Structures are given as structure tokens and as C-alpha cells.
Short mmCIF file of C-alpha atoms in Angstrom, two decimals:
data_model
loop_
_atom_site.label_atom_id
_atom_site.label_comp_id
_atom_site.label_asym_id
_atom_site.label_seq_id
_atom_site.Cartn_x
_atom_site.Cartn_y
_atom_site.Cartn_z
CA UNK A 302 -20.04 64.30 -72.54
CA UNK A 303 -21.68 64.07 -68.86
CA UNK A 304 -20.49 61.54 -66.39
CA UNK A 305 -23.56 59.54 -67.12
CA UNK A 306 -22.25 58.89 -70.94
CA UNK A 307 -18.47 58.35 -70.34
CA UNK A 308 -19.95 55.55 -67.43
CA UNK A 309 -22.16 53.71 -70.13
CA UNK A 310 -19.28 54.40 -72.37
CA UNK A 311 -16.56 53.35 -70.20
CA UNK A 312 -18.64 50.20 -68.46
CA UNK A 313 -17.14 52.40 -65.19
CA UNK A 314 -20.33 53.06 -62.43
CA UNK A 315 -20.64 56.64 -61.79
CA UNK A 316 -20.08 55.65 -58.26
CA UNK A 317 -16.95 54.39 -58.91
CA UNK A 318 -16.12 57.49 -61.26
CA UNK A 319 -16.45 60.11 -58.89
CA UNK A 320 -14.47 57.58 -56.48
CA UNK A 321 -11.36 57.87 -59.02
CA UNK A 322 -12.37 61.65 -59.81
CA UNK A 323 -11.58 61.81 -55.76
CA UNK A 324 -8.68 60.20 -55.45
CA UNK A 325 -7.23 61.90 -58.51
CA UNK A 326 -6.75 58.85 -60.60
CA UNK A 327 -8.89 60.76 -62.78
CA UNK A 328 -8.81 64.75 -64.18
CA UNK A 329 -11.68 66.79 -62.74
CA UNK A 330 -14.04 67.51 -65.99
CA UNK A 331 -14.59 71.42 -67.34
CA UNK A 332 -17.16 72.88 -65.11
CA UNK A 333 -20.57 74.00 -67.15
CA UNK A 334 -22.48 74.63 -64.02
CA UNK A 335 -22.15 74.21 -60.17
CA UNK A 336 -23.18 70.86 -59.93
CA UNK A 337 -22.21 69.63 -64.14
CA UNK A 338 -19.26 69.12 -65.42
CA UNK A 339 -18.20 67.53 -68.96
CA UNK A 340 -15.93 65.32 -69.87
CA UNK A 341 -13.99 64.14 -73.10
CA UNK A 342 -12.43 61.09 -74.61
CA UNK A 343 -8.96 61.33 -72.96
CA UNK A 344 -11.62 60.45 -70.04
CA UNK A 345 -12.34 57.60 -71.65
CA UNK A 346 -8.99 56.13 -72.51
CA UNK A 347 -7.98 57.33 -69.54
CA UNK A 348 -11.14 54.85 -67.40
CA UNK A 349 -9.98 52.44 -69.63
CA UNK A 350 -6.48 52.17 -68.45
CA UNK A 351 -8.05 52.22 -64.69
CA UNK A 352 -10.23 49.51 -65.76
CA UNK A 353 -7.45 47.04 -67.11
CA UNK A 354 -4.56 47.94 -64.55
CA UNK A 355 -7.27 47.80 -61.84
CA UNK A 356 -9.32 45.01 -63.37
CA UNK A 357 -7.43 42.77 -65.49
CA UNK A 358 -3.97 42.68 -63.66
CA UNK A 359 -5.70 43.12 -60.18
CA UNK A 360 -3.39 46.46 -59.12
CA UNK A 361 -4.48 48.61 -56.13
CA UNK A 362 -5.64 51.95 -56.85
CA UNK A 363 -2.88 53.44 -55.00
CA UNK A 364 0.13 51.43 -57.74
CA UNK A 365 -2.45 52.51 -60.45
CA UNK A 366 -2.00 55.98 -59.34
CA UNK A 367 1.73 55.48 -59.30
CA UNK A 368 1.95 53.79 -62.71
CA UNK A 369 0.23 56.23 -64.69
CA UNK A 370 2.30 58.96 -62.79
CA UNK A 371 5.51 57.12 -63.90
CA UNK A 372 3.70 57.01 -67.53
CA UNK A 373 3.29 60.53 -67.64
CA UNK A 374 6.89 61.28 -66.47
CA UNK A 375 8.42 59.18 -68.81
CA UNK A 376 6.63 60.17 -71.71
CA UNK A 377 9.90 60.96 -73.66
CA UNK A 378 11.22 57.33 -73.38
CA UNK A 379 9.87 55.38 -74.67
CA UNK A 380 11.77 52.14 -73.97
CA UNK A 381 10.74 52.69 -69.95
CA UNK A 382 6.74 53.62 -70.85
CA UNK A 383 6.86 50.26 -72.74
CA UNK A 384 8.95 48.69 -69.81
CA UNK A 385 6.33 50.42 -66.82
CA UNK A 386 3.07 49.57 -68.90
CA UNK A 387 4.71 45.70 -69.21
CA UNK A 388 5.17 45.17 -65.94
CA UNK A 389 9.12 44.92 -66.72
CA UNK A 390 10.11 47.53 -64.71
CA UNK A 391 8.63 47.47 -61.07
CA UNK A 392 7.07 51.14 -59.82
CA UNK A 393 9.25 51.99 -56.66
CA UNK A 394 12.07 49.11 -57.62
CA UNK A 395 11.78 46.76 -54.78
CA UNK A 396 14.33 44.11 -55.39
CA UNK A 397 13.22 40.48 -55.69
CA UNK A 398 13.43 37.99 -53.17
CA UNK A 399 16.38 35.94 -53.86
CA UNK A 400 15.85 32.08 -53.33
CA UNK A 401 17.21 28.82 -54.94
CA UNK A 402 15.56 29.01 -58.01
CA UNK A 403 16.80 32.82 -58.84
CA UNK A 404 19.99 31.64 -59.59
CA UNK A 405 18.59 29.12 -62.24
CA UNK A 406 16.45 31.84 -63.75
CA UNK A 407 19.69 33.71 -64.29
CA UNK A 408 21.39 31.35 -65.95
CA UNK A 409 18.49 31.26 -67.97
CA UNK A 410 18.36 34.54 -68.91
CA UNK A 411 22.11 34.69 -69.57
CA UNK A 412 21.99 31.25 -71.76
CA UNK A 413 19.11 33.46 -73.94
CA UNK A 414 21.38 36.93 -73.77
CA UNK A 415 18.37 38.70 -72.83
CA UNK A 416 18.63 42.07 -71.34
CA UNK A 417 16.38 41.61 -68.65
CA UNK A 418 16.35 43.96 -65.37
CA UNK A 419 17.53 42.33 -62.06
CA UNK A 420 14.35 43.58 -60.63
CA UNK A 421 12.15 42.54 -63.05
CA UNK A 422 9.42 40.92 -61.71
CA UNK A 423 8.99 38.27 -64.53
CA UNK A 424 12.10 36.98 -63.12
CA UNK A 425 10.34 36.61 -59.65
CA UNK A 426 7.51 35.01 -61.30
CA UNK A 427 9.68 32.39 -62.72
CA UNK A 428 11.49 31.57 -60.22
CA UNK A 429 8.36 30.77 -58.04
CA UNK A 430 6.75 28.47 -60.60
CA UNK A 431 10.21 26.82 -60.63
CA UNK A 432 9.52 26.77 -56.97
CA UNK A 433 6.33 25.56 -56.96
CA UNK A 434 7.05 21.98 -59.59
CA UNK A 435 9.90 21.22 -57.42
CA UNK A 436 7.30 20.99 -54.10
CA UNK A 437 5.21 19.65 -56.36
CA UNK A 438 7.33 16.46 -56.86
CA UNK A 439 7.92 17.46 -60.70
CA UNK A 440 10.67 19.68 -60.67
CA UNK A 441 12.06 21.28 -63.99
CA UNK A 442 15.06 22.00 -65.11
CA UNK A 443 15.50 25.46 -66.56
CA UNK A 444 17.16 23.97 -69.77
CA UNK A 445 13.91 22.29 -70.75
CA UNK A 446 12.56 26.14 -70.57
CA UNK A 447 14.71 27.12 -73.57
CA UNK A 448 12.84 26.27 -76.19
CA UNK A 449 9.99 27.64 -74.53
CA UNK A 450 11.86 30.82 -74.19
CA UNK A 451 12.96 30.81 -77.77
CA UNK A 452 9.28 30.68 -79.09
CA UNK A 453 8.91 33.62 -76.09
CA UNK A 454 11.39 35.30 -78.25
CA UNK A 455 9.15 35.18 -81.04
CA UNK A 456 6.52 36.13 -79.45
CA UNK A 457 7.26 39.19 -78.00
CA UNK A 458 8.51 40.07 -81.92
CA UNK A 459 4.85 39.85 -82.83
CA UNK A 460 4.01 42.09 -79.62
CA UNK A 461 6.60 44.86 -80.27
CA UNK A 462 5.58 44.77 -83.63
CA UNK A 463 1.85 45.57 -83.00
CA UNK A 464 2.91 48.75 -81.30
CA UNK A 465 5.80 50.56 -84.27
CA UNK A 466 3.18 52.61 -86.07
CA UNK A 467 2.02 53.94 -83.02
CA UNK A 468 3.40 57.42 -82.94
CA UNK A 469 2.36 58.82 -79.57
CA UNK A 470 4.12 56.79 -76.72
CA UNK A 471 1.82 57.08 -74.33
CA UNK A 472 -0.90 55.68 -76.60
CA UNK A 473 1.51 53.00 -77.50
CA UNK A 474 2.34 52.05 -73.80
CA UNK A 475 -1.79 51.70 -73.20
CA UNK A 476 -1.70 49.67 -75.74
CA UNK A 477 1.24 47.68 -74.86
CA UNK A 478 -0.47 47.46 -71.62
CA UNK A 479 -3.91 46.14 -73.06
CA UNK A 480 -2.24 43.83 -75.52
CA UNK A 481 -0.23 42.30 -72.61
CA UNK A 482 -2.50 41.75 -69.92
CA UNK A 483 -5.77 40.94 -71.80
CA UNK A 484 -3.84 38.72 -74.59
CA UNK A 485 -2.29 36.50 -72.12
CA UNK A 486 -5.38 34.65 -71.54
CA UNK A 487 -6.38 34.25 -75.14
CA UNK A 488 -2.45 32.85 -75.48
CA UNK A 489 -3.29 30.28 -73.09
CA UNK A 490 -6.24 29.27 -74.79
CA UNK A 491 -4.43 29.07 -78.01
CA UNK A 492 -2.22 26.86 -76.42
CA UNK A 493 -4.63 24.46 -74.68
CA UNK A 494 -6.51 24.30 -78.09
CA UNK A 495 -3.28 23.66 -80.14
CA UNK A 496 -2.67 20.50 -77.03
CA UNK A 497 -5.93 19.26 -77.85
CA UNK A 498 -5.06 19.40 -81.56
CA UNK A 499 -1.39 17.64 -80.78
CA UNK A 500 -2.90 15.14 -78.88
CA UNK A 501 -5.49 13.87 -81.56
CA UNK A 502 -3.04 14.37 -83.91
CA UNK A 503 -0.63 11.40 -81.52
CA UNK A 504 -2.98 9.51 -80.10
CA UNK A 505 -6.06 8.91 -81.68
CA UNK A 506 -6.10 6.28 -85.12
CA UNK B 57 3.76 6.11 -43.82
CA UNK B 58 1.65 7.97 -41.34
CA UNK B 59 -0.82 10.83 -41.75
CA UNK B 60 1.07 13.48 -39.97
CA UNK B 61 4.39 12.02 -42.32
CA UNK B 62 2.06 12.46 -45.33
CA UNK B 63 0.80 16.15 -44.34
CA UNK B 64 4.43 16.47 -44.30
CA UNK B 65 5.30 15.40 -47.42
CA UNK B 66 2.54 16.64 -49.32
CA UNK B 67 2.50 19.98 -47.87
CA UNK B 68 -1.82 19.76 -46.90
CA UNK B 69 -2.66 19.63 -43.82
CA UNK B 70 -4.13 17.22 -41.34
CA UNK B 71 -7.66 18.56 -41.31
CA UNK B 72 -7.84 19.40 -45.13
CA UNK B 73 -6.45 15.49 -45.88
CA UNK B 74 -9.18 13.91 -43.10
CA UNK B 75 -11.61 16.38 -44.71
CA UNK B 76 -10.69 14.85 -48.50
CA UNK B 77 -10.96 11.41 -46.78
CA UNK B 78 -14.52 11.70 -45.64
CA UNK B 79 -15.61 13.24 -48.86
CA UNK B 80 -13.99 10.20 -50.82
CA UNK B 81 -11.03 12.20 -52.77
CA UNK B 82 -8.97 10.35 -51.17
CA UNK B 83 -8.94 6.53 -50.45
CA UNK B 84 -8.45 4.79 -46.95
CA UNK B 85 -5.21 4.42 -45.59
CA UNK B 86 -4.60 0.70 -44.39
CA UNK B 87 -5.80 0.46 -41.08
CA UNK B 88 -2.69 -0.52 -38.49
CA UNK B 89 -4.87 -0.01 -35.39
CA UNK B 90 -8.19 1.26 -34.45
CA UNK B 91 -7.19 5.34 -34.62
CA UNK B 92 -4.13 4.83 -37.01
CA UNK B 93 -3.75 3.70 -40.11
CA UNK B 94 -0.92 3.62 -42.83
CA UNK B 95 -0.57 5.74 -46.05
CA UNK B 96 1.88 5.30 -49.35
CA UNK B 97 3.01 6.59 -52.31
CA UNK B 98 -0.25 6.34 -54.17
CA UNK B 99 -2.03 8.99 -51.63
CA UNK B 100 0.98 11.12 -51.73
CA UNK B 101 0.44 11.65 -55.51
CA UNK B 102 -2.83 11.77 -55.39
CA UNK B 103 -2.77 14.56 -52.61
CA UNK B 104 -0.44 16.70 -54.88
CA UNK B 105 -3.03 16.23 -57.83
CA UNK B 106 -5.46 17.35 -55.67
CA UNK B 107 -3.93 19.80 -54.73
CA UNK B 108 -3.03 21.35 -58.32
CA UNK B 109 -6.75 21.11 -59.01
CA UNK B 110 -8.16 23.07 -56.33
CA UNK B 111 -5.66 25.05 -55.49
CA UNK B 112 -3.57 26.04 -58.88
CA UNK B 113 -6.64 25.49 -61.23
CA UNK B 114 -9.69 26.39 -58.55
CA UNK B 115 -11.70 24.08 -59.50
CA UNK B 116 -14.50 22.63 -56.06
CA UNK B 117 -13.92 19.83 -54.11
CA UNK B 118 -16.79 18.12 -56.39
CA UNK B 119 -15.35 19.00 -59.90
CA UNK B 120 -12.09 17.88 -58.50
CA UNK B 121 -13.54 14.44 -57.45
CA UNK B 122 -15.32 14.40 -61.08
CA UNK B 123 -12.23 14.47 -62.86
CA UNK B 124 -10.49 12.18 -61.08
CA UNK B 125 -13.12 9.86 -61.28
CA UNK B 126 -13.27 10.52 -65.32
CA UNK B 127 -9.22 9.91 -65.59
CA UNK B 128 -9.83 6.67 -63.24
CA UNK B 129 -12.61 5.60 -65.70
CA UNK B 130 -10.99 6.26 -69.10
CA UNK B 131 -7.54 4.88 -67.89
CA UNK B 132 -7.50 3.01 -71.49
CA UNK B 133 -8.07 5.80 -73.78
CA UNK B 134 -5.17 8.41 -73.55
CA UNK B 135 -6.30 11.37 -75.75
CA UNK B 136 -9.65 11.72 -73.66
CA UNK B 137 -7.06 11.00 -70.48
CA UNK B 138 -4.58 14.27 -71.89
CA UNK B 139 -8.26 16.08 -72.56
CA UNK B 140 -9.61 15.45 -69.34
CA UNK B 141 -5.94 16.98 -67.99
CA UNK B 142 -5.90 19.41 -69.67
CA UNK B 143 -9.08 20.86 -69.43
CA UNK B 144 -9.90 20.62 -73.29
CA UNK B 145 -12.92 17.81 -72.73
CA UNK B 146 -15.20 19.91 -69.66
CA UNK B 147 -16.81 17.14 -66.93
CA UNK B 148 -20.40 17.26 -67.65
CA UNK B 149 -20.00 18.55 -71.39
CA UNK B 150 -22.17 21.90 -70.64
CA UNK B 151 -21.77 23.40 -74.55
CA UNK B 152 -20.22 27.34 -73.92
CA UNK B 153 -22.34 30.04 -74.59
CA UNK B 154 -22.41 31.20 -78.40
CA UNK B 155 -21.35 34.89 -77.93
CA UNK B 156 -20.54 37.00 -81.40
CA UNK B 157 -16.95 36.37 -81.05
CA UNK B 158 -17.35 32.50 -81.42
CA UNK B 159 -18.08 32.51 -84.64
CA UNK B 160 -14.44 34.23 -84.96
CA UNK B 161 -12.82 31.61 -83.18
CA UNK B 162 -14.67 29.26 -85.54
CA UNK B 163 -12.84 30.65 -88.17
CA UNK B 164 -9.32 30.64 -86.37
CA UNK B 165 -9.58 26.98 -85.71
CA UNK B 166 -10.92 26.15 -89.52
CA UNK B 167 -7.66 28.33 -90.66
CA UNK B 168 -5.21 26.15 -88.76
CA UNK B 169 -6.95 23.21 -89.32
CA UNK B 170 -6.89 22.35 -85.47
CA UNK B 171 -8.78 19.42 -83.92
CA UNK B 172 -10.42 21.55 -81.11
CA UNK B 173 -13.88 19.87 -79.75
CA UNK B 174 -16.65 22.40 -79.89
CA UNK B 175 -17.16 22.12 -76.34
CA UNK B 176 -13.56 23.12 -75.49
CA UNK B 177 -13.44 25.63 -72.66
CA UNK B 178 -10.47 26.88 -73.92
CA UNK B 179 -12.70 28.35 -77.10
CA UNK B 180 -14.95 30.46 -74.82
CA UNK B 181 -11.79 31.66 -73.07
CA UNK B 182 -10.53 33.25 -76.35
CA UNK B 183 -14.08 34.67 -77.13
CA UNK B 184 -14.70 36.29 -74.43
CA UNK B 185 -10.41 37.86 -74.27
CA UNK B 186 -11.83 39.03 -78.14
CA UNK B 187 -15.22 40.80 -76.69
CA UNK B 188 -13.26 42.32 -73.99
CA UNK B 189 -10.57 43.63 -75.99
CA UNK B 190 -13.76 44.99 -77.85
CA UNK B 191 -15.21 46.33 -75.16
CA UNK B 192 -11.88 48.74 -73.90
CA UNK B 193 -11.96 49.68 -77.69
CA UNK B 194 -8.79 48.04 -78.94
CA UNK B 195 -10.57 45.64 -81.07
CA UNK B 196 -7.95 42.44 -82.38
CA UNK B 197 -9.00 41.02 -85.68
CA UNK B 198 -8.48 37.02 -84.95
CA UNK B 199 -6.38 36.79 -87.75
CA UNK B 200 -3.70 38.87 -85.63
CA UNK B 201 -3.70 36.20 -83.62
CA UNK B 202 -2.99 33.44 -86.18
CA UNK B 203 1.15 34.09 -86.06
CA UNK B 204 0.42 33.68 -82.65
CA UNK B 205 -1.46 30.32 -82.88
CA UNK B 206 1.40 28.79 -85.31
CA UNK B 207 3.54 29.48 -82.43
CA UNK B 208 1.57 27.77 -79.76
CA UNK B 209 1.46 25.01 -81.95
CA UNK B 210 4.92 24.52 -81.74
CA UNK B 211 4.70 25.04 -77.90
CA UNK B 212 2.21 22.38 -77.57
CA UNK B 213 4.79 20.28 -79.74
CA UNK B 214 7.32 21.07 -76.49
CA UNK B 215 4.40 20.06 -74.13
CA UNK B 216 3.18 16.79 -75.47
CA UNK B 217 7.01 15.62 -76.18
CA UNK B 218 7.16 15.68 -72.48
CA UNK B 219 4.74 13.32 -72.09
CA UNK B 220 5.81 10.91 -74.95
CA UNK B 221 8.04 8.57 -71.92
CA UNK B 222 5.72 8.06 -69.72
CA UNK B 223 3.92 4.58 -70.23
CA UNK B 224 1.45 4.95 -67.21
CA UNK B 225 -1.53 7.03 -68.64
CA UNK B 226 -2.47 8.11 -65.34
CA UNK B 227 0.72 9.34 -64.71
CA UNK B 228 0.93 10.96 -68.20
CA UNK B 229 -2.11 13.31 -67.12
CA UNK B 230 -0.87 13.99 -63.86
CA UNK B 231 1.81 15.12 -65.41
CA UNK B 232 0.11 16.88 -68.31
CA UNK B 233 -1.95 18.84 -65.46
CA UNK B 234 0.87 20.26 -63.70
CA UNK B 235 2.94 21.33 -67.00
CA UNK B 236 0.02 22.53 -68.08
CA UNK B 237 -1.48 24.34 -65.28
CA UNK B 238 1.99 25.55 -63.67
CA UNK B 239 3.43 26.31 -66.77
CA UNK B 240 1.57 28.92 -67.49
CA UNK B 241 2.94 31.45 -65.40
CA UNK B 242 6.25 30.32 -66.19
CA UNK B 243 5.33 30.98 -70.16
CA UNK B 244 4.06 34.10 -69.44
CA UNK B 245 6.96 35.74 -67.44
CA UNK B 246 9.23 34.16 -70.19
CA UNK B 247 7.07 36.38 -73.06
CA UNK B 248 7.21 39.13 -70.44
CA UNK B 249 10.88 38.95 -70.18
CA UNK B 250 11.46 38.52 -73.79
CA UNK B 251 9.32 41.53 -74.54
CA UNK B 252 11.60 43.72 -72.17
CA UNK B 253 14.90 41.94 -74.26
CA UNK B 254 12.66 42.83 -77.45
CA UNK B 255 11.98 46.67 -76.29
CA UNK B 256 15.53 47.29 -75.07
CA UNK B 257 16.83 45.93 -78.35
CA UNK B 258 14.05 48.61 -80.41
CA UNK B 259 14.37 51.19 -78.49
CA UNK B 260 17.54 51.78 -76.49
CA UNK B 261 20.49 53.77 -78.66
#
């Protein structure tokens, strides 16, 4: 196809295109003529990974670059695709900053015997909303998380599960990696809609 | 206590809590002398609601003061209180747009037999997650997500149990604002950490 198609196909600008065709995010197309060039649907999943690392989870094009590099290395394993395209595993393993709450998020971890990695940046996360309740005047202990991270547990069964007949796992990590970032909103709304449901359910006669 | 104590305390500072003072967020301190006056507890946790409005949830200085001035009005009535909290009942009751994918969601509520108002924001949320999932061509039939919404059911179980002690309905949506707002991060680096647990368990020997 021309640029013109995968752009209306992709929801991508042609502007933007030839931006990632520059900065090699994206494979130059087979040249039919000086100035044409044509392009095929691993362009398309490819924009489409852009799109949602770029978009959706609000990466720089430069860690973009860098996670679908580390995709493409790891192609054999399959356990660190899944881990990159989650966001388990951190693209040039900075270590977290360690503050009060890191310790609680351990003991959280170790309470669930999860085999999380120290770097993870989920563990980061958690310790800063921790962080925030506490200066918030609400602070939570992590034990009331554990039933929260039990249903987690179950959660994540459904997600892995979603992704075993996928045979190619580099097609399964771009889908672990759309599944991820663009379901967590829709899980939030399930769960303010399922409140709303509780609450009737409690409190209205 | 005085206002320097309770930019202190509350973590907002000077200008910003003058500036919520003139716009009426906030009400009067008791006035100890002609430039000073005196603050309590009641402004403190009012500045940390606030706060979790425009800063965790975004929403303007005017939508802010609208919902506060809803929970003030329906003190009595503590479903529409936990609604207004929790962003299930929208200030102003604009209806969300009818895009294809609401008609799916329809059918997801009907199917778990929720109690969701039609108006809830948290239905156009999990439309428009469906037409973008569309749109990057990995389409997610809704009833792929119903495992998933018989889980957050059970969360919201967790969520409203935290609220069952707390006699004060104003202080019950306070509270059900922060858990609900904050928590979300916190839920979302547990499924992400749970995922990695879930992966490692698959797919290392």
C-alpha cells in the first residue's frame, strides 16, 4: 500500500509517518520509484504498536525505540517479551527509588509469593500511591491490599490466558501490550460501575 | 490554626488556598484580627478533598465546587452521596454520547444484572476502551470482559466494606473519593505485578 493508505489505515498522519520512518522507529518501505515507496501490513501492526506505547502509555519516542529493540532481541523468550511489553521489566533497569513505603510493598509481595522483579516498576507505582494516602491523611495498610491482590491474581489468569494460543511471541507480546494498557481503563470502569451497583444494592430500600 | 500552619499541613500552598478562598471552595477562617484569621480541622479536610479532585481526578476549580456543593446538599441520602464520590452520578447529568459500542455495554450490564444509571460516566469510559481496541484492530468481544466484571464485583465488595464504619456520610464520600480515585493506580500495579508472577509461573522452566 502507499503511505497515504497505511495513514488512513493506521489513524497515523503522514507527517508523523515519515517522522517515525526518520527516526527509524519505522522500516523504510520497498522503493517502486524515486519518490514512492510501498508499504505492507507488518507496517501497520508495526504503527500500531507506536501508536499505543506512544499514545496510550504516554512513552517518548526515544523508550519506544528502545522497547521494540528489546522486543526484537528477545524474540526467543518469551517470558521477558511478555515481561518488556508489560511494563514488568524496565528498558535500561534503573533501580527504584527506595522510600518508606518500599519496604511495605515487599512484604506485600512476599505475603502473596509473587515472583516479582526488584526493579519492577509496578512496585514503584505502589509504593507511591501508598505514599500519596498517607499525605493524604488516609493512610493504608498494605494488609488491607491483600485481597485486592488476590482478585489481581485472578486477574492476570484471565490476561495470560488471552495470549496461550498465540503462537508467534512477538504477536503475543503486542498483544499483551494492547490488552494491558488499553484494558486498564475499561477495568476501572467495570469497577466504578460494579460500586454503583454495590451501593444500590446497600443503601437504597 | 493559622494559614501558613494549614499550607503546612495540607501540603497547598498559600496563594492556591487564598485563591480557593476568594472563589468560595473554601469557607472563611474565623477572623482573630483584621489581616489574620484562624483555621481548623474542617478546612484541613476539606483542602485535602480539594485537592484529590483537582489534582488526582482533574476535574476545574468549578466542577470541583459543584460537587462539593452536591455532597453538602444531599448529606441525607448516602447512595447519591457514594455516586456523587465516586463519579457514577455526573454534576449536571449531560447523557454520554451513544457511540456503537454502547449498545455493547448495554448488554454487559443487562448480563450481570448491575444497577448502573444510564448516565454513568463510567459506561462511556468502557465504550470508547471497546472502539479503540477496535480501532488498533484487536477487537474484544464484551463478553471477554464479563470474567472480568464478576471480579470487579467482588472488588467493589472490598471497596464499599470500607466504608460500612463510617457513620458521617460526608466523611464516607471523602473517603470513598480517595479509595476510589487513589486506588486505582495501586490496583493496577497489583494486576501488573501479578501478571509478571502469572508469566514467570507459564513460562519460566
Amino acid at each position: 500500500m502507499r503511505i497515504s493508505e497505511l495513514s488512513r489505515r493506521s489513524g497515523v498522519s503522514v507527517t508523523t509517518i515519515k517522522y517515525y520512518l526518520r527516526e527509524g522507529l519505522l522500516a523504510p518501505g520497498r522503493h517502486t520509484a524515486a519518490t514512492q515507496a510501498e508499504y505492507d501490513d507488518q507496517h501497520l501492526r508495526r504503527l500500531r504498536l507506536i501508536r499505543a506505547l506512544t499514545g496510550v502509555r504516554g512513552l517518548s519516542v526515544s523508550t519506544t525505540r528502545e522497547v521494540l529493540d528489546a522486543l526484537a532481541e528477545h524474540a526467543g523468550d518469551t517470558h521477558r517479551l511478555l515481561g518488556l511489553a508489560l511494563g514488568s521489566v524496565r528498558v535500561g533497569e534503573k533501580p527504584a527509588e527506595a522510600g518508606p513505603e518500599a519496604a511495605e510493598v515487599d512484604e506485600l509481595v512476599e505475603e502473596m509469593d509473587w515472583d516479582v522483579h526488584q526493579a519492577a516498576p509496578a512496585r514503584a507505582a505502589l509504593a507511591e500511591t501508598l505514599g500519596s494516602l498517607r499525605d493524604l491523611g488516609v493512610p493504608l495498610d498494605w494488609r488491607t491490599l491483600l485481597p485486592y491482590a488476590r482478585l489481581a491474581e485472578r486477574t492476570a489468569v484471565l490476561d495470560l490466558d488471552q495470549l496461550e494460543h498465540l503462537e508467534d511471541p512477538l504477536e503475543a507480546a503486542e498483544r499483551a501490550l494492547l490488552l494491558t494498557v488499553l484494558l486498564e481503563p475499561a477495568l476501572m470502569a467495570l469497577r466504578r460501575m460494579a460500586q454503583e451497583n454495590e451501593s444500590a444494592r446497600r443503601h437504597t430500600p
